[in-house]
Coordinates of C-alpha atoms in Angstrom, one line a residue:
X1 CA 67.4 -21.4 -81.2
X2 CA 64.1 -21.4 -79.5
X3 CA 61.8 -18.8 -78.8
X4 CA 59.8 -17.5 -76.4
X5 CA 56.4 -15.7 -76.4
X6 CA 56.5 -12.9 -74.1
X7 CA 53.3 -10.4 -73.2
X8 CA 53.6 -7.2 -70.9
X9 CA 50.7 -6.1 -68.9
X10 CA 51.2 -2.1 -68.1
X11 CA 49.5 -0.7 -65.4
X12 CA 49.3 3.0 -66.4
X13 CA 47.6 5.5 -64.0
X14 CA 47.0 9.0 -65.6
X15 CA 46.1 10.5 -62.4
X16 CA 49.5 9.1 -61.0
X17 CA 52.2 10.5 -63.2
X18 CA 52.9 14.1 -65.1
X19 CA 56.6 13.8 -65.3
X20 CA 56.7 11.7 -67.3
X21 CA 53.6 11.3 -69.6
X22 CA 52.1 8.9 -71.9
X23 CA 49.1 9.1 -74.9
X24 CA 47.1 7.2 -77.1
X25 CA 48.8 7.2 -80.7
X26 CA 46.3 4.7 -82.0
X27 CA 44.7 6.8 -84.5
X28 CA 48.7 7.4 -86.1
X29 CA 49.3 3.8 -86.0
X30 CA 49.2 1.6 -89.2
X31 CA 47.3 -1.5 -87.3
X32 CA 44.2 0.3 -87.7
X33 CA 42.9 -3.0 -85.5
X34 CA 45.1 -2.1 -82.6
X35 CA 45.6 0.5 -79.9
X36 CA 48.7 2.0 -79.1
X37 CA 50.5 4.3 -76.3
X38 CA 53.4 5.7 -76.3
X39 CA 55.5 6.2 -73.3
X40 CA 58.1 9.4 -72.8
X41 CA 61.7 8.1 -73.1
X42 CA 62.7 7.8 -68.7
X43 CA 59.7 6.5 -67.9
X44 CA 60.4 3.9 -64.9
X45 CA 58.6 1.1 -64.5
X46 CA 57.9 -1.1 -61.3
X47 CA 58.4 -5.0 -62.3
X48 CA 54.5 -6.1 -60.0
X49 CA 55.0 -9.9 -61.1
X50 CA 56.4 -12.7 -63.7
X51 CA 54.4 -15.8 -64.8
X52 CA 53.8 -18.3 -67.6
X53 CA 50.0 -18.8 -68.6
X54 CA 48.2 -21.7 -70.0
X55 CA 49.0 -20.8 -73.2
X56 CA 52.8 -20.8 -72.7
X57 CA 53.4 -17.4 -72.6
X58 CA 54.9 -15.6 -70.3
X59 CA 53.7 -12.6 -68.8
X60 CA 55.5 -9.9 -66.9
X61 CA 53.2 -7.5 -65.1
X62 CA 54.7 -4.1 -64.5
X63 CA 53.3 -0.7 -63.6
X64 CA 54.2 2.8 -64.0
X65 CA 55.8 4.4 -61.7
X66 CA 54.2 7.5 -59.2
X67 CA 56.1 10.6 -59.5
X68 CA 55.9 10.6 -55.7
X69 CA 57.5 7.3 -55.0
X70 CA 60.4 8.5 -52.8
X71 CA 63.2 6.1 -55.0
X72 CA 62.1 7.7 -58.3
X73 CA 61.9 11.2 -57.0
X74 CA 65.8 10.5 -55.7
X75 CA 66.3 9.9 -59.5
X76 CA 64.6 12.7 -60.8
X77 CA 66.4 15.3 -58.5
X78 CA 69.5 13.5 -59.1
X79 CA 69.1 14.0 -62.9
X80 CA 68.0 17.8 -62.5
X81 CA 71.0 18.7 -60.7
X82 CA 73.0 16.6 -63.6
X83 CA 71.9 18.8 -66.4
X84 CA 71.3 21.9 -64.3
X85 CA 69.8 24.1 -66.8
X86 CA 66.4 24.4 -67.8
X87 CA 67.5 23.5 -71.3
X88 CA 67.3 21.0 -72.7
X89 CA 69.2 20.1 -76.3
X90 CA 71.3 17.5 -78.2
X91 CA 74.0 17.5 -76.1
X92 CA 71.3 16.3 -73.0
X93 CA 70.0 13.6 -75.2
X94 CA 73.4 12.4 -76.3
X95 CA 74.8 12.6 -72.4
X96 CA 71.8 10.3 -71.7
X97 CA 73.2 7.6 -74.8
X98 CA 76.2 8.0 -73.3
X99 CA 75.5 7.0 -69.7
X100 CA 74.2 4.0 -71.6
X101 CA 76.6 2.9 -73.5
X102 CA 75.3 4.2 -76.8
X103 CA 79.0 5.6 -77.7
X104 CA 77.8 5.6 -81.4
X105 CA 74.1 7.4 -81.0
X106 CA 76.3 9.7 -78.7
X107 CA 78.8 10.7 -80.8
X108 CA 75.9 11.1 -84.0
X109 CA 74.1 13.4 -82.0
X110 CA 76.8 15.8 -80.4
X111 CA 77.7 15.8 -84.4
X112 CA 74.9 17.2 -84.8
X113 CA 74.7 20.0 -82.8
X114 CA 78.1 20.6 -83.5
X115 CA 76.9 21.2 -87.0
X116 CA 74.9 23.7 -85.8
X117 CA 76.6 25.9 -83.6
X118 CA 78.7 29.1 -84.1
X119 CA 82.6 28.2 -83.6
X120 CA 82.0 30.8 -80.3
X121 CA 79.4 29.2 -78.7
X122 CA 80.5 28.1 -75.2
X123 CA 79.5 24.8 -75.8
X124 CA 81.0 24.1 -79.0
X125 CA 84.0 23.5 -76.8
X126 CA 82.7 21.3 -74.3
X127 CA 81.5 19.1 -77.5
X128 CA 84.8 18.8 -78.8
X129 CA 86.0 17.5 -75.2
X130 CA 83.0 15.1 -75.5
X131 CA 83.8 13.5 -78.8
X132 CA 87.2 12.9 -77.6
X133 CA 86.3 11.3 -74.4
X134 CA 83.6 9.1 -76.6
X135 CA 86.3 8.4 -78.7
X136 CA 88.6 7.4 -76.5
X137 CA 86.3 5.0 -74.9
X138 CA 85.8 3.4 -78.2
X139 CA 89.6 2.3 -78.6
X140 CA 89.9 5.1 -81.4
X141 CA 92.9 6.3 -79.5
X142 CA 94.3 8.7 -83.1
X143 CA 90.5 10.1 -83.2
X144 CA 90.1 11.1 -79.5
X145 CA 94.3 13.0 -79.7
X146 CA 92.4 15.3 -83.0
X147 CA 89.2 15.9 -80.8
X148 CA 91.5 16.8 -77.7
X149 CA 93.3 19.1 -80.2
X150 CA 90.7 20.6 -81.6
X151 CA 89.5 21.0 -77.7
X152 CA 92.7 22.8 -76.7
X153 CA 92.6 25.0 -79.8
X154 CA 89.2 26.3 -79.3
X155 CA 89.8 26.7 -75.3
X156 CA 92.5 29.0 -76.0
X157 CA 90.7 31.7 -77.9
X158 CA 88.1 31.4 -75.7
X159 CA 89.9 32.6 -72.6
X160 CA 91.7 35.0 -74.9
X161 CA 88.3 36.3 -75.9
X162 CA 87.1 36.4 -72.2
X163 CA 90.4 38.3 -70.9
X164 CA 90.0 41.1 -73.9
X165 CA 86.3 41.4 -73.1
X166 CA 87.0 41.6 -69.5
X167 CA 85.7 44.6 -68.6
X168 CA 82.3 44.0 -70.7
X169 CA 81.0 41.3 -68.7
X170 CA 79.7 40.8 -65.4
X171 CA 81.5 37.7 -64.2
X172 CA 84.5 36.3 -64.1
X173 CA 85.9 32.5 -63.9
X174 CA 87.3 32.0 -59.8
X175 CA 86.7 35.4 -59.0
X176 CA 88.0 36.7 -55.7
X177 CA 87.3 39.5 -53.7
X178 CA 89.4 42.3 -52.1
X179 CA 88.7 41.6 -48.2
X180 CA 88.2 45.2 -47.2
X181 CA 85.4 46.6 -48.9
X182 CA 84.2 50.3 -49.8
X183 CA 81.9 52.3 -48.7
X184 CA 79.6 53.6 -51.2
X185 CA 76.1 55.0 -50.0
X186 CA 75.1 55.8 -46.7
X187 CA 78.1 55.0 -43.8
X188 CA 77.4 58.1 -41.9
X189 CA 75.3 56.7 -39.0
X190 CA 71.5 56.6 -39.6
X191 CA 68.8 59.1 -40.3
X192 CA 67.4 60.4 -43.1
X193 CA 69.6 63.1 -44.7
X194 CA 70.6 62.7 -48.2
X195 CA 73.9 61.2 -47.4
X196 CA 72.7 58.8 -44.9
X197 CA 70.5 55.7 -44.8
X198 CA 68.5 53.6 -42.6
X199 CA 68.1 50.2 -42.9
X200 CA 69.4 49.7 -46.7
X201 CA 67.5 46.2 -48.1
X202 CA 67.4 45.5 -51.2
X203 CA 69.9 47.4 -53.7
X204 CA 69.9 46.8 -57.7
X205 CA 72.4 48.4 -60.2
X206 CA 72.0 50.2 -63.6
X207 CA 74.4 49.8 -66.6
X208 CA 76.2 53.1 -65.4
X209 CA 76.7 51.7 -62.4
X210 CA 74.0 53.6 -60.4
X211 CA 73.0 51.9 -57.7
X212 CA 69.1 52.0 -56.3
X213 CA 68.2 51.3 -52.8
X214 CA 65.2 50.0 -50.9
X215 CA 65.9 52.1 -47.7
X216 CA 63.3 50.8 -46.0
X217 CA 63.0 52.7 -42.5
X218 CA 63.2 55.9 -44.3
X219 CA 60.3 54.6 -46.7
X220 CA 62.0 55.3 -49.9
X221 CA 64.5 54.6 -52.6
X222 CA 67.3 56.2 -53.0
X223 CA 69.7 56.6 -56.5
X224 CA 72.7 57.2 -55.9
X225 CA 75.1 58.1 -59.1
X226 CA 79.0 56.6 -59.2
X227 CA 81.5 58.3 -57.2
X228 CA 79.0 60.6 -55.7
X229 CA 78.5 61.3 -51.8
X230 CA 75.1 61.7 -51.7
X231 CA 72.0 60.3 -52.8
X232 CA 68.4 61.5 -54.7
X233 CA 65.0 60.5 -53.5
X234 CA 63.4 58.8 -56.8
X235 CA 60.7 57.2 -54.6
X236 CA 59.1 57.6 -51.0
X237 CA 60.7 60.0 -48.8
X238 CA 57.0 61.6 -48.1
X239 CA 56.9 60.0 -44.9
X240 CA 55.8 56.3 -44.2
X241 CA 52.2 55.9 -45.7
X242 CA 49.7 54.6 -48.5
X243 CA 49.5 57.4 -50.9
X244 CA 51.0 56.9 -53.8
X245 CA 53.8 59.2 -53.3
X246 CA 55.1 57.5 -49.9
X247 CA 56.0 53.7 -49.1
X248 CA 55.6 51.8 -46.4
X249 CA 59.6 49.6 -45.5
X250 CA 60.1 49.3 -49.4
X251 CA 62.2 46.0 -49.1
X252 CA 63.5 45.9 -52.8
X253 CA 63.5 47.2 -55.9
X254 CA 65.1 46.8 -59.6
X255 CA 64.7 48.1 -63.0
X256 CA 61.6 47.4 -65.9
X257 CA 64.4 48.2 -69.0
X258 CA 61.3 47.8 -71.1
X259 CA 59.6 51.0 -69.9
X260 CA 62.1 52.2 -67.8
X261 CA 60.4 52.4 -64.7
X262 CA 61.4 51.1 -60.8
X263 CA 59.5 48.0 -59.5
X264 CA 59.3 48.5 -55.9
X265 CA 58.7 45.4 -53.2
X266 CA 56.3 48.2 -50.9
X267 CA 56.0 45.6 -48.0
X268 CA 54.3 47.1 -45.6
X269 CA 51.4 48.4 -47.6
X270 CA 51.3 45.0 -49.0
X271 CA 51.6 46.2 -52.5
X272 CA 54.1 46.0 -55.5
X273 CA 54.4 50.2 -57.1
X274 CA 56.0 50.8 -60.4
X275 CA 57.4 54.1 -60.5
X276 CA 58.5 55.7 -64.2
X277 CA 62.0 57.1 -63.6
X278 CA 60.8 60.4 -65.8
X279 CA 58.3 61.0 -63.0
X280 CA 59.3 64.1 -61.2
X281 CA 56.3 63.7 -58.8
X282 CA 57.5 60.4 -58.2
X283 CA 54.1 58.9 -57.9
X284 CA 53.9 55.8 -58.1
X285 CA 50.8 53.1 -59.4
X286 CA 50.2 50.1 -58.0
X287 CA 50.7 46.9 -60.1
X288 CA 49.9 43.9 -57.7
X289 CA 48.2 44.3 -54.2
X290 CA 47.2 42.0 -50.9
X291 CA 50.8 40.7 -51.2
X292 CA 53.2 40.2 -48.4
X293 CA 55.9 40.8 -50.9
X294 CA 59.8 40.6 -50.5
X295 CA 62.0 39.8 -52.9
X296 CA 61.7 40.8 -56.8
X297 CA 63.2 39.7 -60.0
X298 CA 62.3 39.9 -63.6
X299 CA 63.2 37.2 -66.5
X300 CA 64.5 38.1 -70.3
X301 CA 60.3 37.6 -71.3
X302 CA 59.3 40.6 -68.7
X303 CA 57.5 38.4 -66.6
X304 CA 57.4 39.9 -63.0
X305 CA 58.3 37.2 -60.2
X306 CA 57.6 38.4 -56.4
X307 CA 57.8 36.2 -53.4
X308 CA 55.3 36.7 -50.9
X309 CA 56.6 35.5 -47.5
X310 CA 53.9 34.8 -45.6
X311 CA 52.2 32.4 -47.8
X312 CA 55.6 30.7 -48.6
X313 CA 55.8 31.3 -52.3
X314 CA 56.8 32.9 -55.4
X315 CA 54.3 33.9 -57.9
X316 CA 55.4 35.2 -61.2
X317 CA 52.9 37.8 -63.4
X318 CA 53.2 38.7 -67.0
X319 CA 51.4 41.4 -69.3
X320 CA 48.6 43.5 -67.4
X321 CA 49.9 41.8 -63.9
X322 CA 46.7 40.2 -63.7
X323 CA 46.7 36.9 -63.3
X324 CA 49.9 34.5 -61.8
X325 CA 51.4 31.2 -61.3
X326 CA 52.9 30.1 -58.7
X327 CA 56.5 28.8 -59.7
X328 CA 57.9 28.1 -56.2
X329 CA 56.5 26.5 -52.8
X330 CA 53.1 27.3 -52.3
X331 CA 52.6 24.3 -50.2
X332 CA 52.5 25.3 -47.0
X333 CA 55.6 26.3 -45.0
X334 CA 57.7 23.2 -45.2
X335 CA 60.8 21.8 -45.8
X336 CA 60.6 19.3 -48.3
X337 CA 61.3 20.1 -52.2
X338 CA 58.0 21.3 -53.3
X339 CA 58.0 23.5 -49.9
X340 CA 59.1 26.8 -48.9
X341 CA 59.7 28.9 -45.2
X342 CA 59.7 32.4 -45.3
X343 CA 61.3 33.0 -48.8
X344 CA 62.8 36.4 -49.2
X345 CA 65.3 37.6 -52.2
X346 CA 64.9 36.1 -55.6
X347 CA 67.1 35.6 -58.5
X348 CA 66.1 34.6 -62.2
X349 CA 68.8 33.6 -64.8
X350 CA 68.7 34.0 -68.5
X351 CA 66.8 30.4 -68.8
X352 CA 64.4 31.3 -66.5
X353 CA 65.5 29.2 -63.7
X354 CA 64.3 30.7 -60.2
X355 CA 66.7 30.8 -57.2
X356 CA 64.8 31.6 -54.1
X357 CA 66.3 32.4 -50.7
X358 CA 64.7 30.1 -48.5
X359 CA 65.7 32.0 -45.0
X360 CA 63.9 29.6 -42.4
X361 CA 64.7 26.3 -43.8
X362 CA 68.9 28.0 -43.8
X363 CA 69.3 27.0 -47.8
X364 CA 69.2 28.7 -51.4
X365 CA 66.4 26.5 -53.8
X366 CA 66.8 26.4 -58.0
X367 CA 63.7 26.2 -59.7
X368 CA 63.8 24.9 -63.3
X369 CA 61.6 27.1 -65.1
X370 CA 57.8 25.2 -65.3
X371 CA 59.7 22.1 -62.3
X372 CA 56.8 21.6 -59.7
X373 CA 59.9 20.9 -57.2
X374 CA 63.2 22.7 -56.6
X375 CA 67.2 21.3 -55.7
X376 CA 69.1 22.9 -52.8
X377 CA 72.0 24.7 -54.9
X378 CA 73.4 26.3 -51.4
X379 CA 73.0 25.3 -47.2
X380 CA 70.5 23.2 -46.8
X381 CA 72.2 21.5 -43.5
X382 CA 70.6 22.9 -41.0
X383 CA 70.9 26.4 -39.1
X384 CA 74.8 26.8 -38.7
X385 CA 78.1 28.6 -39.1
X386 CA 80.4 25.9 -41.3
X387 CA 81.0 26.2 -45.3
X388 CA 78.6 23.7 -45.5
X389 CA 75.6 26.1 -43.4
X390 CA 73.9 29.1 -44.1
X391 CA 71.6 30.8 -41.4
X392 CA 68.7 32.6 -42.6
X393 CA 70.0 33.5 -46.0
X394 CA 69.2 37.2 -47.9
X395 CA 69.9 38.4 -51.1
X396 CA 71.1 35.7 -53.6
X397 CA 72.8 36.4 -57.2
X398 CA 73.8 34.0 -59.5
X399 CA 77.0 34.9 -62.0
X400 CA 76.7 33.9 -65.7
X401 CA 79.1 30.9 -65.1
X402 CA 76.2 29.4 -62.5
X403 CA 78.0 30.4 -59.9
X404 CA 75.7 31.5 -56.7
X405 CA 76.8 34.5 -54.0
X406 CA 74.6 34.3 -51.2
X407 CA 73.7 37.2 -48.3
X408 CA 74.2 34.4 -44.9
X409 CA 72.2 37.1 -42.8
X410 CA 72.8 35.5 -39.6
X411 CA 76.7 34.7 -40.0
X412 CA 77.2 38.2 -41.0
X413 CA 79.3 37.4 -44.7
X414 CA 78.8 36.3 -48.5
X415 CA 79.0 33.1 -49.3
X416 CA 79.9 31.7 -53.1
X417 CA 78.8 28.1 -54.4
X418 CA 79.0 26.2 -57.1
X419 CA 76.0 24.5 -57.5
X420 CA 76.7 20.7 -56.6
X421 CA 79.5 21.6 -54.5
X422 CA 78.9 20.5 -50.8
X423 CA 80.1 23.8 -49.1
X424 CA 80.9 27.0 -50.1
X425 CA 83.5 30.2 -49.9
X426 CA 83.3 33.2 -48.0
X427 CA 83.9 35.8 -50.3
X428 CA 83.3 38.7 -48.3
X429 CA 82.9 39.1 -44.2
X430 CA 82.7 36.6 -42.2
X431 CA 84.9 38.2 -39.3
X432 CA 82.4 38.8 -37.2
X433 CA 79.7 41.9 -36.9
X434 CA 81.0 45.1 -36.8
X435 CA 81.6 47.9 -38.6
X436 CA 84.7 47.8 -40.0
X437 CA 86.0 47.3 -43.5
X438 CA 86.2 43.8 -43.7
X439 CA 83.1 43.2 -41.5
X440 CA 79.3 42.9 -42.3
X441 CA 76.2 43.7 -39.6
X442 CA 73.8 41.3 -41.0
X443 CA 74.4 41.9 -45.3
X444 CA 70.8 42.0 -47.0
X445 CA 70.6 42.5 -50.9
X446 CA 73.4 41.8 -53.4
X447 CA 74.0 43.3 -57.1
X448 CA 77.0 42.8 -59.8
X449 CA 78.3 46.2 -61.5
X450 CA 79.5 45.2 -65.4
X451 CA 83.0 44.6 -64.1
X452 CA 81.8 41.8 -61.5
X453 CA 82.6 43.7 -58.4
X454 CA 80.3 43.2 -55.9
X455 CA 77.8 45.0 -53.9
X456 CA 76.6 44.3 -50.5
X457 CA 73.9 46.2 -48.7
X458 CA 74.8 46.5 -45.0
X459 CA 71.6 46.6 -43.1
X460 CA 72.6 47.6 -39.5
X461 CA 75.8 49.7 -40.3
X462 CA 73.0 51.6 -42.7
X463 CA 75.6 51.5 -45.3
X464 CA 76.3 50.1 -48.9
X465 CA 79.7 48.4 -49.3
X466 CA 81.8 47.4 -52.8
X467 CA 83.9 44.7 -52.6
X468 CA 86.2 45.0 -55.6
X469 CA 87.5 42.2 -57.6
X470 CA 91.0 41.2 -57.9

């Protein structure tokens, strides 16, 4: 057999690349007399040229590939959406061996983690169905039946567990909607009496399924208790101002668990307030000024994330509220993936991943936590009225199963996706606007209660409404 002398010439631009990186390891290497970098598994490579030298040895010239380059960031995207999640585990490496053909590395590292996890962990049954699919593909036909079993077995209890458990969770597999909703704050034309609102935004519910409203042309939140018909002012209601006892169109609010206090979106006075529910005065303190904030959300660390709408960006703070990141747009207004126009309500999951209401550019972006780029996870097909459209989307929730509820502002409903899918459902609306029970005038914020049903807040019918689940 003859052999060949090969050499490859790397091109390597620092400056170029950061998703992928690459060091010097020289000073770990046993060749003391050589130098050595190592290059992060997916690094892509662009072949420049092939020749043989004087010396008979072939050289192949190949550079590392821009993060930029439009193919590669086609790939990248396309990856993202794969996995999803910001995690990233076993199960993401062996996925990769798989793709490749590695059934063997595969199945020794889903082994692994298998090894590792509780029987009750969610994905300790998607392994099971992994192994047997591996196995199958690897002609071990009596392997593959026990890991299908095994699959099967596990499944079962799961959605036995999941029905008994029921009404402990906020989510539900295929939920759907009753079509006529509820009426549950507000409804009684506008103004500013106790059981009226004006212009409800943003809305956020407790644990005992109290439910706290930005009521933004009455400059001040409003608590309103289950069941009950009217509401308490725990916020504002000293007329529109910048005292720290009034607001100024307050456009959303939620709940600091940590030290019980309301975060309060205070968008006129370009301001974010924390108020201390205890607070009889309710005075508030300001936390982050010269913002033009909108939508609010807080991640299982306490960091604060706030988008400001005018600069086309989220920024998240954490601690003393200092100093921030930006972890969305801030780019310009702009439509590309790194780009944001007019961002409004925000949502953050339990692995930090950041879904932003991008109204003007009609679509709902996922940011992995840290990603200098987001995906489009809902619209994103221009301005329109189809199940593939959204136009100028509000308030965006996502459910524990990754599902993603959506305010479409302009088409007065909520829409549901499942992030990859190519269009979604209405699950509540979409007849039109109007006033009636199954109809939305332009829906703004959205909240779960513990038993999934969901809440809408109904800006120009100054009402909030509950649409139960079946």
């Amino acid at each position: 057999m003859s052999l060949e002398g090969v050499l490859f010439e790397i091109d390597a631009d620092p400056q170029m690349v950061t998703t992928k990186p690459f060091a010097d390891i020289s000073k770990y290497s046993n060749f003391t007399d050589e130098k050595e970098v190592l290059f992060m598994i997916g690094s892509i490579f662009r072949l420049k040229n092939i020749y043989c030298d004087t010396n008979n040895i072939w050289i192949i010239e190949m550079c590392l590939c821009s993060d930029d380059e439009y193919n590669l960031k086609q790939v990248l995207l396309h990856m993202k959406r794969q996995i999803r999640t910001g995690e990233t585990n076993l199960r993401t490496l062996g996925k990769l061996l798989w793709k490749m053909g590695k059934l063997d590395l595969a199945e020794k590292y889903f082994k692994r983690l298998l090894d590792e996890l509780p029987i009750d962990d969610h994905l300790f049954c998607i392994l099971c169905e992994d192994l047997g699919e591996i196995a199958s593909q690897a002609g071990d036909y009596d392997m593959s039946i026990k890991w299908h079993q095994r699959f099967l077995e596990i499944k079962k209890q799961n959605d036995l567990d999941m029905e008994t458990n029921a009404s402990k969770t906020n989510t539900r597999i295929d939920a759907t909607y009753k079509k006529e909703g509820v009426t549950i704050a507000g409804g009684n034309g506008r103004d500013d009496n106790l059981n009226q609102l004006s212009h409800p935004l943003g809305i956020f519910i407790d644990d005992e399924q109290t439910i706290y409203i930005a009521n933004n042309s009455n400059h001040r939140i409003m608590e309103w208790k289950y069941n009950a018909i009217t509401g308490l002012i725990v916020a504002g209601g000293n007329g529109c101002g910048n005292h720290l006892n009034q607001l100024n169109e307050p456009i959303d609010v939620l709940i600091d668990k940590a030290d019980n206090s309301l975060i309060i979106s205070d968008s006129e006075n370009r301001r974010v307030l924390q108020c201390f529910r205890d607070n009889s005065k309710r005075d508030g303190q300001i936390i982050i000024e010269d913002i033009d904030c909108w939508g609010l959300g807080i991640d299982k660390n306490g960091s604060l994330y706030v988008s400001d709408f005018k600069k086309h960006e989220v920024r998240r703070w954490h601690g003393d509220k200092k100093n921030a990141i930006v972890v969305a747009g801030g780019h310009g207004k702009g439509n590309q993936f790194h780009q944001l126009n007019f961002p409004t309500f925000i949502f953050v999951d339990e692995n930090c991943s950041l879904y932003v209401s991008d109204s003007e550019n009609h679509r709902v972006m996922k940011w992995l936590k840290d990603e200098s780029e987001g995906v489009v996870v809902a619209g994103g097909n221009g301005q329109g009225n189809s199940l593939t459209q959204l136009s100028s989307p509000r308030g965006v929730i996502v459910d524990r199963l990754g599902q993603i509820y959506v305010a479409d502002f302009g088409n007065h409903r909520v829409m549901c996706w499942c992030e990859g899918a190519e269009n979604g459902i209405i699950v509540a609306g979409g007849n039109g606007e109007g006033k009636k029970s199954n109809q939305l005038y332009y829906p703004e914020g959205l909240s779960f209660d513990r038993q999934g049903n969901l809440y809408v807040a109904d800006l120009w019918n100054h009402r909030v409404q509950k649409f139960e689940i079946n």
